[in-house]
PDB file of C-alpha atoms in Angstrom:
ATOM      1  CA  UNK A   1      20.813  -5.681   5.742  1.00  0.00           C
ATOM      2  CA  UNK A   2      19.916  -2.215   5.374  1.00  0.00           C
ATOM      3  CA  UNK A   3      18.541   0.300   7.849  1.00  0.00           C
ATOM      4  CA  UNK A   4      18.208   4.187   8.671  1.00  0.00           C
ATOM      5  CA  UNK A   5      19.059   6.485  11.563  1.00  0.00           C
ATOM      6  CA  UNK A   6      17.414   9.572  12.247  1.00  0.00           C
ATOM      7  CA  UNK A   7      18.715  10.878  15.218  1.00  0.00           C
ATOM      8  CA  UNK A   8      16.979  13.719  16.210  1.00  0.00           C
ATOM      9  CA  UNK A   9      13.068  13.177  17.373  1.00  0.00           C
ATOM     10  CA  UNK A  10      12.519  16.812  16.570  1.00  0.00           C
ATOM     11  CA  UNK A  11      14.034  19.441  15.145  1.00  0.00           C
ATOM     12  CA  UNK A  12      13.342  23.312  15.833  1.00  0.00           C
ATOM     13  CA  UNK A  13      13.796  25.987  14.212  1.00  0.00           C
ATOM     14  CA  UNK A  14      12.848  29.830  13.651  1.00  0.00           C
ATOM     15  CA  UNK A  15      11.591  30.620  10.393  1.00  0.00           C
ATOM     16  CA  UNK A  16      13.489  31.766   8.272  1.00  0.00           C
ATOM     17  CA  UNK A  17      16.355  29.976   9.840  1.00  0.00           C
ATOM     18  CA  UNK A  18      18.352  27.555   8.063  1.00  0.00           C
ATOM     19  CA  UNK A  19      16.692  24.112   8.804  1.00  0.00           C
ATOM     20  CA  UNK A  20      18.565  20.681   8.705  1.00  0.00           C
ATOM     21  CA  UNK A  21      17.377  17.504   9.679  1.00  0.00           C
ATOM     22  CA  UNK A  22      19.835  14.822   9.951  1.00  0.00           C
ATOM     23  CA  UNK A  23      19.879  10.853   8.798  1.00  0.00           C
ATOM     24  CA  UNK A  24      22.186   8.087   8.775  1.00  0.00           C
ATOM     25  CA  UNK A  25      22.369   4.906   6.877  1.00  0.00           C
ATOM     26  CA  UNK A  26      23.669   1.315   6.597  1.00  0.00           C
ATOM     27  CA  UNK A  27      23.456  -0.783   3.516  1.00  0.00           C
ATOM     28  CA  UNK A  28      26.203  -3.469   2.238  1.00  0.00           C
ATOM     29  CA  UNK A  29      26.125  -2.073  -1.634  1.00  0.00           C
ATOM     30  CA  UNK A  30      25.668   1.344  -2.647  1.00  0.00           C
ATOM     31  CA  UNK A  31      22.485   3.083  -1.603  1.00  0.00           C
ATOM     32  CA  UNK A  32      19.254   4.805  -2.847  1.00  0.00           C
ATOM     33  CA  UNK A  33      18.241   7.497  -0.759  1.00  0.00           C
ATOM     34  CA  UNK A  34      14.887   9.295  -0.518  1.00  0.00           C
ATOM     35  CA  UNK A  35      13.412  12.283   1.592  1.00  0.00           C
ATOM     36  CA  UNK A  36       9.346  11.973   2.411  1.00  0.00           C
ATOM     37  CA  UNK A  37       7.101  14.399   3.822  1.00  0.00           C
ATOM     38  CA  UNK A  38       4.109  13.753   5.639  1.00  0.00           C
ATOM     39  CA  UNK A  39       2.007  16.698   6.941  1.00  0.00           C
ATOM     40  CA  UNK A  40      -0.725  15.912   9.193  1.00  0.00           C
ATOM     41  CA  UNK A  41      -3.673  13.631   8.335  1.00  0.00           C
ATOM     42  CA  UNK A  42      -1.864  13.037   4.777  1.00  0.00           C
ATOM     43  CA  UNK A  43       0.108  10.385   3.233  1.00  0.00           C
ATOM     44  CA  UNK A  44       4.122  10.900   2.825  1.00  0.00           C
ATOM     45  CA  UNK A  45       4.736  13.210  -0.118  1.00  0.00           C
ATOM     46  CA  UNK A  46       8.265  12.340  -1.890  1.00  0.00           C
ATOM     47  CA  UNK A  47      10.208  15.198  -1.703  1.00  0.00           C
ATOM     48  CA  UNK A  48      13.468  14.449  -3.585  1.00  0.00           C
ATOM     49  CA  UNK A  49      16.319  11.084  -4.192  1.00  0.00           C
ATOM     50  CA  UNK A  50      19.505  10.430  -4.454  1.00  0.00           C
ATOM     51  CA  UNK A  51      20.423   7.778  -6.850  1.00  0.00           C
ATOM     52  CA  UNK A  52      23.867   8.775  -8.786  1.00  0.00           C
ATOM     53  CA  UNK A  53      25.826  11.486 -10.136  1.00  0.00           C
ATOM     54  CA  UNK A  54      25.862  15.094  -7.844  1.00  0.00           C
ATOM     55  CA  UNK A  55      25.786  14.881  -3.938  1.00  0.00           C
ATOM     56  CA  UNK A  56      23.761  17.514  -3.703  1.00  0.00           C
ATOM     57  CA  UNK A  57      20.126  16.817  -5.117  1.00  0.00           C
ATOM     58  CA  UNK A  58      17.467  18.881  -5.407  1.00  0.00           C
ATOM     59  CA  UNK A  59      13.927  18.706  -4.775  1.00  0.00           C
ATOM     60  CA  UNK A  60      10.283  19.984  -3.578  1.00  0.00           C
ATOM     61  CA  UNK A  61       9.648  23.014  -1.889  1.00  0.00           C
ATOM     62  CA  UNK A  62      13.053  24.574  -1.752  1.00  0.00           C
ATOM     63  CA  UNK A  63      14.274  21.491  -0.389  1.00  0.00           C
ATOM     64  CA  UNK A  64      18.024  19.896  -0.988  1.00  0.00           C
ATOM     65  CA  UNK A  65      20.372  17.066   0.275  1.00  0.00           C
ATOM     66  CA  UNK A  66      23.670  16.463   0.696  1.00  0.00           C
ATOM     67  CA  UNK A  67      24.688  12.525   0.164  1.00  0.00           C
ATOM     68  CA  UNK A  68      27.823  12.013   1.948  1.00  0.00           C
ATOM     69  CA  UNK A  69      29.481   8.158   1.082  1.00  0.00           C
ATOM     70  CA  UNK A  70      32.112   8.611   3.980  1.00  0.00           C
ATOM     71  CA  UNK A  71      30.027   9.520   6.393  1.00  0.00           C
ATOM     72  CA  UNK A  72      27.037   7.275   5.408  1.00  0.00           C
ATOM     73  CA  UNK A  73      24.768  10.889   5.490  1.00  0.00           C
ATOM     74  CA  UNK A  74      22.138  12.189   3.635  1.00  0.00           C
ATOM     75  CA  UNK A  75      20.768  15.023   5.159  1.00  0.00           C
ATOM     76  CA  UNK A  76      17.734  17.531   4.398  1.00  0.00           C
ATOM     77  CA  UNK A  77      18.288  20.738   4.064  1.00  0.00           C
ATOM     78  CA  UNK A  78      16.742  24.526   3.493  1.00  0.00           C
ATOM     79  CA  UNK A  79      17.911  27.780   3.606  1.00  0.00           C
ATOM     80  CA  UNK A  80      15.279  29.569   5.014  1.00  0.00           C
ATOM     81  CA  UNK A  81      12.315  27.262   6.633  1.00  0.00           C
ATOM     82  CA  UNK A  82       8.383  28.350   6.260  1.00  0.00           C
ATOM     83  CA  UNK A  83       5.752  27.852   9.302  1.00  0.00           C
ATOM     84  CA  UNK A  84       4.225  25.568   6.263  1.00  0.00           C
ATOM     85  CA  UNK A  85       7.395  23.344   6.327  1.00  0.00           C
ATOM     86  CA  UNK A  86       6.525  21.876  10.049  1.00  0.00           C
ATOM     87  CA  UNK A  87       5.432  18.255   9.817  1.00  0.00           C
ATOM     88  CA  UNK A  88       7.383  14.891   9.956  1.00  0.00           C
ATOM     89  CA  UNK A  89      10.310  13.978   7.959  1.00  0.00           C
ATOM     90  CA  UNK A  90      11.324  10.248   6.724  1.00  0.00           C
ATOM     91  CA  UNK A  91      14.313   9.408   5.784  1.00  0.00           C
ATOM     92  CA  UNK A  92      14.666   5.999   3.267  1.00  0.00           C
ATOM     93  CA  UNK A  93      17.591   3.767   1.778  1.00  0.00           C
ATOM     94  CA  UNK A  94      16.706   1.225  -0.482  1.00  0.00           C
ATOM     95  CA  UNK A  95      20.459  -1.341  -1.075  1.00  0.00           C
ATOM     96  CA  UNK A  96      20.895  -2.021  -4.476  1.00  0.00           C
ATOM     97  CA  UNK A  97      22.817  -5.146  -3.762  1.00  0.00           C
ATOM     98  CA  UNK A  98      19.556  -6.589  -1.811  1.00  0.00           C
ATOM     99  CA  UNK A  99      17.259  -9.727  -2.821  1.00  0.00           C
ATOM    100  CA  UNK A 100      14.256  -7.843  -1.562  1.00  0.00           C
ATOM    101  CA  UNK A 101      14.903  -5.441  -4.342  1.00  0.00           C
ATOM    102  CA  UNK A 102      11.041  -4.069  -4.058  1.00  0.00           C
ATOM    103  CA  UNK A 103      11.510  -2.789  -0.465  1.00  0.00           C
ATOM    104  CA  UNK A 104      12.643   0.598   1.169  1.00  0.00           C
ATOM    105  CA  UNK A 105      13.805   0.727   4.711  1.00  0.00           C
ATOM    106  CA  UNK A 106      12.663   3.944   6.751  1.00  0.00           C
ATOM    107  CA  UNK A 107      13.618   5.740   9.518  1.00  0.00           C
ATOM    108  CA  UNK A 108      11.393   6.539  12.422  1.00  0.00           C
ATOM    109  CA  UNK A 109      10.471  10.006  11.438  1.00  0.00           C
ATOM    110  CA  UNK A 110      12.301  13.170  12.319  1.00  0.00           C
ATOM    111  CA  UNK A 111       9.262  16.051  13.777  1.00  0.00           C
ATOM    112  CA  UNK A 112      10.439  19.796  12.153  1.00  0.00           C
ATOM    113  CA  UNK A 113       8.686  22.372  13.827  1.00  0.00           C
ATOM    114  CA  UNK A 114       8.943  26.393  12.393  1.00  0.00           C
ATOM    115  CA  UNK A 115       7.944  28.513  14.590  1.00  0.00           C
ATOM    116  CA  UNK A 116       6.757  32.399  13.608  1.00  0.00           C
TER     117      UNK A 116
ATOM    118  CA  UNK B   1      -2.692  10.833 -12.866  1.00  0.00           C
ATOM    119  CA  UNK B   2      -5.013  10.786  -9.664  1.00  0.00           C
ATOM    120  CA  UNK B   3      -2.322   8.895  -7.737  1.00  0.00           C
ATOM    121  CA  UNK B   4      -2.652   6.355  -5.531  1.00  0.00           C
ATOM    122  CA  UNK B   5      -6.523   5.690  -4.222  1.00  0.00           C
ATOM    123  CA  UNK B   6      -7.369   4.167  -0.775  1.00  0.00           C
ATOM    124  CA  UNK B   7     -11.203   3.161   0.574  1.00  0.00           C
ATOM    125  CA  UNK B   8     -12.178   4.071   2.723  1.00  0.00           C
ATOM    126  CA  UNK B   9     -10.542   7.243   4.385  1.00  0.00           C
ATOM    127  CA  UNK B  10     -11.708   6.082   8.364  1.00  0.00           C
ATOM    128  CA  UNK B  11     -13.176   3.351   9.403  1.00  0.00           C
ATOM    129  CA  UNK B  12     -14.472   2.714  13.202  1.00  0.00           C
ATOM    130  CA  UNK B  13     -15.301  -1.058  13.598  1.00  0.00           C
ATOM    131  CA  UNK B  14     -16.042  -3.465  16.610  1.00  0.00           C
ATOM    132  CA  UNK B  15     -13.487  -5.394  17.916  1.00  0.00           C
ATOM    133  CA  UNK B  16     -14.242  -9.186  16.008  1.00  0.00           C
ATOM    134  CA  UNK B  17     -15.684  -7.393  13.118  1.00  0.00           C
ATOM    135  CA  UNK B  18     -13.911  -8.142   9.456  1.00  0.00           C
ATOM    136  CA  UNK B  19     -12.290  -5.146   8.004  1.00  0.00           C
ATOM    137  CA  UNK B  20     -11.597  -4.698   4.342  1.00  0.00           C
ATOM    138  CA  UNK B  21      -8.958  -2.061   3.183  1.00  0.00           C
ATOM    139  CA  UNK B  22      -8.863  -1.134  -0.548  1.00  0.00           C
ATOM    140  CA  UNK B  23      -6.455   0.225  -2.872  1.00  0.00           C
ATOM    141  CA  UNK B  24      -5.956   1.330  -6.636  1.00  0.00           C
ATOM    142  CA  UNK B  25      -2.542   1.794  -7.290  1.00  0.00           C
ATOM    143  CA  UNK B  26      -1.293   4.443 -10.149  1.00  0.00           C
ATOM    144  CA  UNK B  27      -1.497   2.983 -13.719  1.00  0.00           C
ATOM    145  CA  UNK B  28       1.246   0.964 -14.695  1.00  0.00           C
ATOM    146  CA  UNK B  29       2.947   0.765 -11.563  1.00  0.00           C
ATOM    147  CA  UNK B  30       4.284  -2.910 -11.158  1.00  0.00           C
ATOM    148  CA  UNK B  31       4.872  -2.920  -7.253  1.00  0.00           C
ATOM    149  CA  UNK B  32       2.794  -2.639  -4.623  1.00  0.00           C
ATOM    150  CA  UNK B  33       3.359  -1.742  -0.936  1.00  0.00           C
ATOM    151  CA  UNK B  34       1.195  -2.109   2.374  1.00  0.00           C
ATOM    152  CA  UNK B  35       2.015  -0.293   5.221  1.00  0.00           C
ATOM    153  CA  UNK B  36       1.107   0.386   8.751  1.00  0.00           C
ATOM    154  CA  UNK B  37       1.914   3.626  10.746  1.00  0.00           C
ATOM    155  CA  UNK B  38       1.354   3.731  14.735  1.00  0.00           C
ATOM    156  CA  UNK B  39       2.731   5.660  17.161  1.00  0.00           C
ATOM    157  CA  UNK B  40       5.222   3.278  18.664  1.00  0.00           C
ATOM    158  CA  UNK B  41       6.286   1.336  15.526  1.00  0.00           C
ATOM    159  CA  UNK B  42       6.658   4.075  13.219  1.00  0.00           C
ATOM    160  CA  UNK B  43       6.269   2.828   9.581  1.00  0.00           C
ATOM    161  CA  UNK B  44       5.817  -0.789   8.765  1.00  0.00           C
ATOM    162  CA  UNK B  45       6.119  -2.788   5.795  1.00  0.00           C
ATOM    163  CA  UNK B  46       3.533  -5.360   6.004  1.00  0.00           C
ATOM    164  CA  UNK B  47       3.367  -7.047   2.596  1.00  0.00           C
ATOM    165  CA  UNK B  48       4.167  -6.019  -0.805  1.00  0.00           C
ATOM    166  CA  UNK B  49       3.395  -7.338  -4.408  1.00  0.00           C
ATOM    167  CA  UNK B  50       5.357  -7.231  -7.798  1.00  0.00           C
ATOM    168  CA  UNK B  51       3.131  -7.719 -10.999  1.00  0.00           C
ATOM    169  CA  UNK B  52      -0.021  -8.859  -8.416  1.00  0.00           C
ATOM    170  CA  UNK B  53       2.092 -11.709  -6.995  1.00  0.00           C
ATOM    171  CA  UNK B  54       3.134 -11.419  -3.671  1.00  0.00           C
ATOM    172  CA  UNK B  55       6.478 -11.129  -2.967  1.00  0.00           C
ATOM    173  CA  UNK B  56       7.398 -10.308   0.953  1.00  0.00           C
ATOM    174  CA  UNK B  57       4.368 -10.915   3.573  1.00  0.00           C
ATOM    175  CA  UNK B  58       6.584 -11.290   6.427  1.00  0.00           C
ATOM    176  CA  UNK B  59       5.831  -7.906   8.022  1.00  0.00           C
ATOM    177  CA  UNK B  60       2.174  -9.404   8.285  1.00  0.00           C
ATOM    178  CA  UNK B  61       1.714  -9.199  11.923  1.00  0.00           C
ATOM    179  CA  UNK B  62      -0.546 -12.778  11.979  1.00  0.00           C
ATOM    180  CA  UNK B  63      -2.798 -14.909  10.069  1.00  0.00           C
ATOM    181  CA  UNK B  64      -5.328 -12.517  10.555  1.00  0.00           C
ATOM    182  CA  UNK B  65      -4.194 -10.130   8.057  1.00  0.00           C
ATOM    183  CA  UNK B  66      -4.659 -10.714   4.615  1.00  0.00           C
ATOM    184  CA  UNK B  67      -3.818  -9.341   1.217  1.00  0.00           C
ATOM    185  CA  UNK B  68      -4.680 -10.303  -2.287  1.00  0.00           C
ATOM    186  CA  UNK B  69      -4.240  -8.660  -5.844  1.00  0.00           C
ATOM    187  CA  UNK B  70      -6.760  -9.941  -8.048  1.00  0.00           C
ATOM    188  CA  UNK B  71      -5.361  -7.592 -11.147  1.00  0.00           C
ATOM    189  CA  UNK B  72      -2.799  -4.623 -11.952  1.00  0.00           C
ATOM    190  CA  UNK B  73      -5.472  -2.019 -10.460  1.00  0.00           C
ATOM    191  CA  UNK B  74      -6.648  -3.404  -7.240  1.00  0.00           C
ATOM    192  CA  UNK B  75      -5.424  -4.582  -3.950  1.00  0.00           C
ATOM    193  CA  UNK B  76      -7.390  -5.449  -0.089  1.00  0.00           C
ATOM    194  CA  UNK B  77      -5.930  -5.527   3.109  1.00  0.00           C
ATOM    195  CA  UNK B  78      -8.082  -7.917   5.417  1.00  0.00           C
ATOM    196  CA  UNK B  79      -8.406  -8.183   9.124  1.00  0.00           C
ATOM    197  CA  UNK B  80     -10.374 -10.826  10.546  1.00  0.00           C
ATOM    198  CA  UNK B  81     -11.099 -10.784  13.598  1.00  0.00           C
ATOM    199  CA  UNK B  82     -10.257  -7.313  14.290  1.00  0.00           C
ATOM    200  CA  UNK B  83      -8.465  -6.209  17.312  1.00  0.00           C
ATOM    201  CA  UNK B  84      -8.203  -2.729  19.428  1.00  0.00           C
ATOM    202  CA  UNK B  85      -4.627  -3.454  18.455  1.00  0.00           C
ATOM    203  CA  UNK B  86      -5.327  -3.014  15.185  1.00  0.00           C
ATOM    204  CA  UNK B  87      -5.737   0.610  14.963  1.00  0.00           C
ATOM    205  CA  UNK B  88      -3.420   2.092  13.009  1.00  0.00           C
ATOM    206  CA  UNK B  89      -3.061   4.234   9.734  1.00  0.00           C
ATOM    207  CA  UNK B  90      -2.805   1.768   6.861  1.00  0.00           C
ATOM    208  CA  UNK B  91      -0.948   2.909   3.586  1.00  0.00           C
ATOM    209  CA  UNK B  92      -0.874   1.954   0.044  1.00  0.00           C
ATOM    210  CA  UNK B  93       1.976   3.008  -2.137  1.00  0.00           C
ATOM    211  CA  UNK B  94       2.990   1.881  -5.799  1.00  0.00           C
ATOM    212  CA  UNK B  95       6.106   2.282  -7.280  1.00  0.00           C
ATOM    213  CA  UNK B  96       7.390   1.192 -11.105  1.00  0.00           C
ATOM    214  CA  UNK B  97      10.046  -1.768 -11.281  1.00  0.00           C
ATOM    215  CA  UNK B  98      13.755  -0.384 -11.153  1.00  0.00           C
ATOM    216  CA  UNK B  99      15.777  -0.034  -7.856  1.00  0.00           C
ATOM    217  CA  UNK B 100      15.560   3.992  -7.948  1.00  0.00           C
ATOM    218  CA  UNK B 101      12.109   4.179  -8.703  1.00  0.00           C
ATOM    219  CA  UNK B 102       9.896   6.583  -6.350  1.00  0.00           C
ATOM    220  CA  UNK B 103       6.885   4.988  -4.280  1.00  0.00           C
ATOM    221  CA  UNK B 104       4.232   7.034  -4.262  1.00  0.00           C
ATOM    222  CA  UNK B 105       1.739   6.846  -1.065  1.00  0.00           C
ATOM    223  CA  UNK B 106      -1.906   7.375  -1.058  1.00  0.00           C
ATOM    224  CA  UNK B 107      -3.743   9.188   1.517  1.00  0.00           C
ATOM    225  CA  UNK B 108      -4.304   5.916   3.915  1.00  0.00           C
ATOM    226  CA  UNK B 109      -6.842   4.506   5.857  1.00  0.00           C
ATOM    227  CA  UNK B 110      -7.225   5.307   9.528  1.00  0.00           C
ATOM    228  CA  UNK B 111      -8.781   2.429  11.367  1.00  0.00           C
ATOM    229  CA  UNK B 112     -10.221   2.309  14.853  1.00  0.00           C
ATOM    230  CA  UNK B 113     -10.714  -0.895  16.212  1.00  0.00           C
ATOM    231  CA  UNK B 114     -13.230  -0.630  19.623  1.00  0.00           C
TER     232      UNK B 114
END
């Protein structure tokens, strides 16, 4: 079974402040990992993945993330957050060992708010 | 590519009423995804398809909800009867076959059931 942990309902932040928001995951194989987007009265935007190779990926927007095997982590990061950057936040694992090979498993949604 | 396309954007309906969701999913993509957003449930997979053949329908809440794919372009999402319950934000997404292949959403569908 596979599933996703995003522990924080909301996240904070001044802009221009570093902004992190955090998620944890549980799969039995090895994992593909995914950051979405979703700004108000839109559909989720993919924002970047991690499938092999470098921990840290790269993505949309400035964004990054760090995938940590040891401490079942992948969490979003920027350097310097934008008013523009509030909105919600899903986290998503997808177990490569799984039957149900077509399906992603998301987290509940983590709520980034920049303030001016 | 004009991504993934979903008919229509609202929809306000009568509770009993049939309601018919529609999506076009980006060219060549083999899967397709349904999905339901509310409040309390977050993000739900309800059904989704591989090369127009459904694979997984057991996020289908009942036998009210329906979902065919006639071809490699369309999809519907049915409700019949409708329920207040019902209301929701319904998404489409489509994805290529391969385990780290990206699913891309479309804008969705936001129903209100009365």
């Amino acid at each position: 079974a596979q599933s996703v942990a995003q522990p924080e309902d909301q996240v904070n932040v001044a802009e221009g402040n570093p902004l992190t928001v955090k998620c944890t995951y549980s799969v039995s194989g090895n994992p593909y990992l995914f950051w979405y987007v979703q700004y108000p009265n839109r559909g989720l935007q993919f924002l970047l993945k991690y499938i092999t190779g470098d921990n840290l990926v790269k993505g949309s927007y400035g964004f990054e993330a760090e995938f940590n095997k040891s401490q079942t982590s992948f969490h979003l990061k920027k350097p310097s957050a934008l008013v523009s950057d509030s909105a919600l936040y899903f986290c998503a694992v997808r177990d490569r060992s799984t039957d149900s090979w077509g399906k992603l498993q998301f987290g509940a949604g983590t709520q980034v708010v920049v303030t001016p | 590519d004009a991504g993934v396309i979903q008919s229509p954007r609202h929809e306000v309906t009568e509770m009993g009423q049939e309601v018919t969701l529609r999506c076009k999913p980006i060219s060549g993509h083999d899967y397709l995804f349904w999905y339901r957003q509310t409040m309390m449930r977050g993000l739900e997979l309800l059904i989704y398809f591989n090369n127009n053949v459904p694979i997984d329908d057991s996020g289908m809440p009942e036998d009210r909800f329906s979902a065919k794919m006639p071809n490699a372009s369309f999809s519907t999402l049915k409700i019949q009867p409708s329920e207040p319950r019902d209301s929701a934000v319904y998404f489409c997404a489509s994805s290529s076959q391969g385990f780290q292949e990206t699913q891309y959403f479309g804008p969705g569908t936001r129903l209100l059931v009365l």
